């Protein structure tokens, strides 16, 4: 009995634990009902949200615009974002930061740092002595890293999204350029963490654009592959992407549309910004020529003048895209001298001739990486603001050889819409139609290690090995496992980028370090000493390239295996608990699951790394943990690796997705033998059970040495988070103070104006108005003299004093404004109630549904209301207008509610009361039943015996019950007769 009670308690605990988990999931789901996406461009950003009832909507900023400039102005006591910061760029260019994304993940020796200083010389850049990264030195007290500035922008974008969605938002999908490497992607994640955002995914902007294009054209996608080229020229860079759309068969949802990134080409510095800088330089030269004889300073030495010229160059580029020439003019460019010059489109094209020659470059890169030709491309679609330049379209059209360029996509908002669709997919709060996305690895990643080999007896040498972990244009996200079989002691291996030959020399310098991480393993030798009786299955390193394209080393394990006899063992407490949980959900323990239950770690499924291209002389030996979607039969299989066989020391295999791990093979053979997993054996002969493999896994300690860009230390990251939070709180306090000051100032002006209005003069005396006006004037003087240093509490206190002083005056005016409407409504209600009462009393007594008490109560309420109204009006007429009124609007409403309640009660009673039945006339002839009356209706009519009327009293039953023929003493004789004959007697009217 005690054991049963213990089991019941255990099950109750498990049930409560499951309920707690479900409640936690529901609470977490309620907090993430809305998600957002941020399309971070070099010049501007677009924010989109998804929430219940608002599917995929672009957020409007405070100026009601759909895109917001990525600009922030940092001053000692305030910050400005977006359009406000753009206007501040003219006044304070040193404190206004723009295009800072180009410095993310860059060290001091990167060419982009020098390029940024040349473009914007007004900014003072300093360097971190530990990480060698860039910092903006605004003032001796203000210093910010590019990650912190980006964190401010992300926090501002979240505030815009929350104001638009009217609810808090934490989850976001952020777009990044496809050419961002590991260091740059980690920098964006650090910035999002500083902003307090939970990043669901860093999605490549070209992938987001392709997803938006496919989602809105889902019906046009079929099993036939469609190759679309997207040419995206933005403000800072250009990216060309080849995407294949087709439907594929998935395990979860059957045939679904899929996009696969086939080829990518890019130019990091080709964009609209470089064109604007060329125009700015041209305009500066023209202005200097105009002032050549005045011995003026060079306009390039004036940051404010250069900021004005850059803004004019941006406008000029846009206008010249639709006009052959335009007049550039700036009022008071420098030293109060106006500037005016005519610029033609031909001059603009000559200035940017070398830029236009670079337009076909990304197209050729994309075709080479996709191993395709232009004939296989069905359509070329333009994306990005800089593609609106006519010369860009002309050169691109000639390069691709098509009849026309596709412009059937929103060039500015496509990436934001695709990213927010992906955010809805990744969120738990929304259910969307599946759309398979297979992104591609741009920079290959490999593992390098050195091992000792014995070429001749007694002669040892070191051999350097390379294994491609994630190949170029291979799909991700995915997990990979690499096994080292020839190591029994601690060793190191390196994670580096693979062949980057597709990048030019300048791009390689901008790319930075090609070495990612050095991995130092500790405890390998100890694991071999611990399991001396086991066979080693190698050192397994588990890698993960997640949805954001960020590489991580999940764990490193030393795996051992041995054969053990399959003897029945007593189940452990954890096993019993697991079986209890399974039984609660109706699940059972299969033979396979029971057999694998003793394994410490279950072997991952092996599947080929699709699209992998191995280096000559080396064969990849990897396990891929991720399951790719089932390919359609029309797709060609991935090319097999070529080269010599891999050394025996690093043994690995590549198998199809359907293959099972070695630990599951014995169970499969057992299932093939018979339905119960036991092979049929002849009588008298018993077969011994095969030995079972037992695996033991020992966790290996890992020490990582980051080589490309050291991660931000946790203490510095925490300080950055706190710094941004303090700035946000300061901004909120500043907004609250400004709101209080504006409210106080507005109240003063409005009240001073009201003092001269007739309705206010009517209800106030001259002394009262003078007192209020004097207090208002004194507060206005205080606000002008000392208001700048006043706190929010002081401003609110001043406002409360003024409102208290004017409360009586405003109350009298408001009451007099409400009297006509309220009294008219009361008169109408009294008239209608009186008419209703009069009509109720005229109802005949036979049909009356109201009692005398009810009608008397209504009459009393009507009379009392009339009396109260007349008395209150008479009393109010005696009072002067400057006194507090006795006729109050709230009292009128109370009287109306009381009267309306009584009337509604009677109306509801009349609505639901059934009419009384009228007495029947005895001389009235009975109507014949209709011809179509049913048999049951006719059977209900009882014909009385002869000599007896229908109104005759029924014959009373005898009090004593006698035993009938059927021997049942509890039945009357007539009822027993009915049971014996099977016929029922007709019922009388009073028995119905």
mmCIF file of N, CA and C in Angstrom, residues 843-848 914-922 924:
data_model
loop_
_atom_site.group_PDB
_atom_site.id
_atom_site.type_symbol
_atom_site.label_atom_id
_atom_site.label_comp_id
_atom_site.label_asym_id
_atom_site.label_seq_id
_atom_site.Cartn_x
_atom_site.Cartn_y
_atom_site.Cartn_z
ATOM 1 N N UNK A 843 -54.598 50.205 -20.142
ATOM 2 C CA UNK A 843 -54.702 48.792 -20.525
ATOM 3 C C UNK A 843 -55.877 48.171 -19.784
ATOM 4 N N UNK A 844 -56.740 47.395 -20.468
ATOM 5 C CA UNK A 844 -57.877 46.753 -19.777
ATOM 6 C C UNK A 844 -57.397 45.833 -18.662
ATOM 7 N N UNK A 845 -58.296 45.670 -17.694
ATOM 8 C CA UNK A 845 -57.921 44.861 -16.518
ATOM 9 C C UNK A 845 -57.612 43.422 -16.917
ATOM 10 N N UNK A 846 -58.337 42.902 -17.923
ATOM 11 C CA UNK A 846 -58.105 41.520 -18.347
ATOM 12 C C UNK A 846 -56.712 41.336 -18.951
ATOM 13 N N UNK A 847 -56.191 42.367 -19.642
ATOM 14 C CA UNK A 847 -54.884 42.273 -20.300
ATOM 15 C C UNK A 847 -53.782 42.982 -19.521
ATOM 16 N N UNK A 848 -54.049 43.482 -18.350
ATOM 17 C CA UNK A 848 -53.058 44.255 -17.588
ATOM 18 C C UNK A 848 -51.909 43.348 -17.133
ATOM 19 N N UNK A 914 -45.971 36.651 -21.006
ATOM 20 C CA UNK A 914 -46.853 35.992 -21.973
ATOM 21 C C UNK A 914 -48.286 36.443 -21.731
ATOM 22 N N UNK A 915 -49.083 36.588 -22.781
ATOM 23 C CA UNK A 915 -50.496 37.006 -22.589
ATOM 24 C C UNK A 915 -51.313 35.940 -21.864
ATOM 25 N N UNK A 916 -52.291 36.385 -21.059
ATOM 26 C CA UNK A 916 -53.140 35.455 -20.321
ATOM 27 C C UNK A 916 -54.078 34.719 -21.278
ATOM 28 N N UNK A 917 -54.321 33.405 -21.032
ATOM 29 C CA UNK A 917 -55.291 32.677 -21.897
ATOM 30 C C UNK A 917 -56.712 33.144 -21.618
ATOM 31 N N UNK A 918 -57.520 33.299 -22.662
ATOM 32 C CA UNK A 918 -58.905 33.724 -22.516
ATOM 33 C C UNK A 918 -59.781 32.517 -22.203
ATOM 34 N N UNK A 919 -60.861 32.655 -21.395
ATOM 35 C CA UNK A 919 -61.772 31.520 -21.092
ATOM 36 C C UNK A 919 -62.544 31.091 -22.340
ATOM 37 N N UNK A 920 -62.739 29.767 -22.462
ATOM 38 C CA UNK A 920 -63.414 29.227 -23.643
ATOM 39 C C UNK A 920 -64.927 29.319 -23.488
ATOM 40 N N UNK A 921 -65.620 29.519 -24.603
ATOM 41 C CA UNK A 921 -67.085 29.575 -24.628
ATOM 42 C C UNK A 921 -67.632 28.153 -24.779
ATOM 43 N N UNK A 922 -68.556 27.740 -23.852
ATOM 44 C CA UNK A 922 -69.060 26.364 -23.891
ATOM 45 C C UNK A 922 -69.923 26.104 -25.114
ATOM 46 N N UNK A 924 -69.430 27.160 -27.965
ATOM 47 C CA UNK A 924 -68.615 27.315 -29.190
ATOM 48 C C UNK A 924 -68.455 25.959 -29.849
#
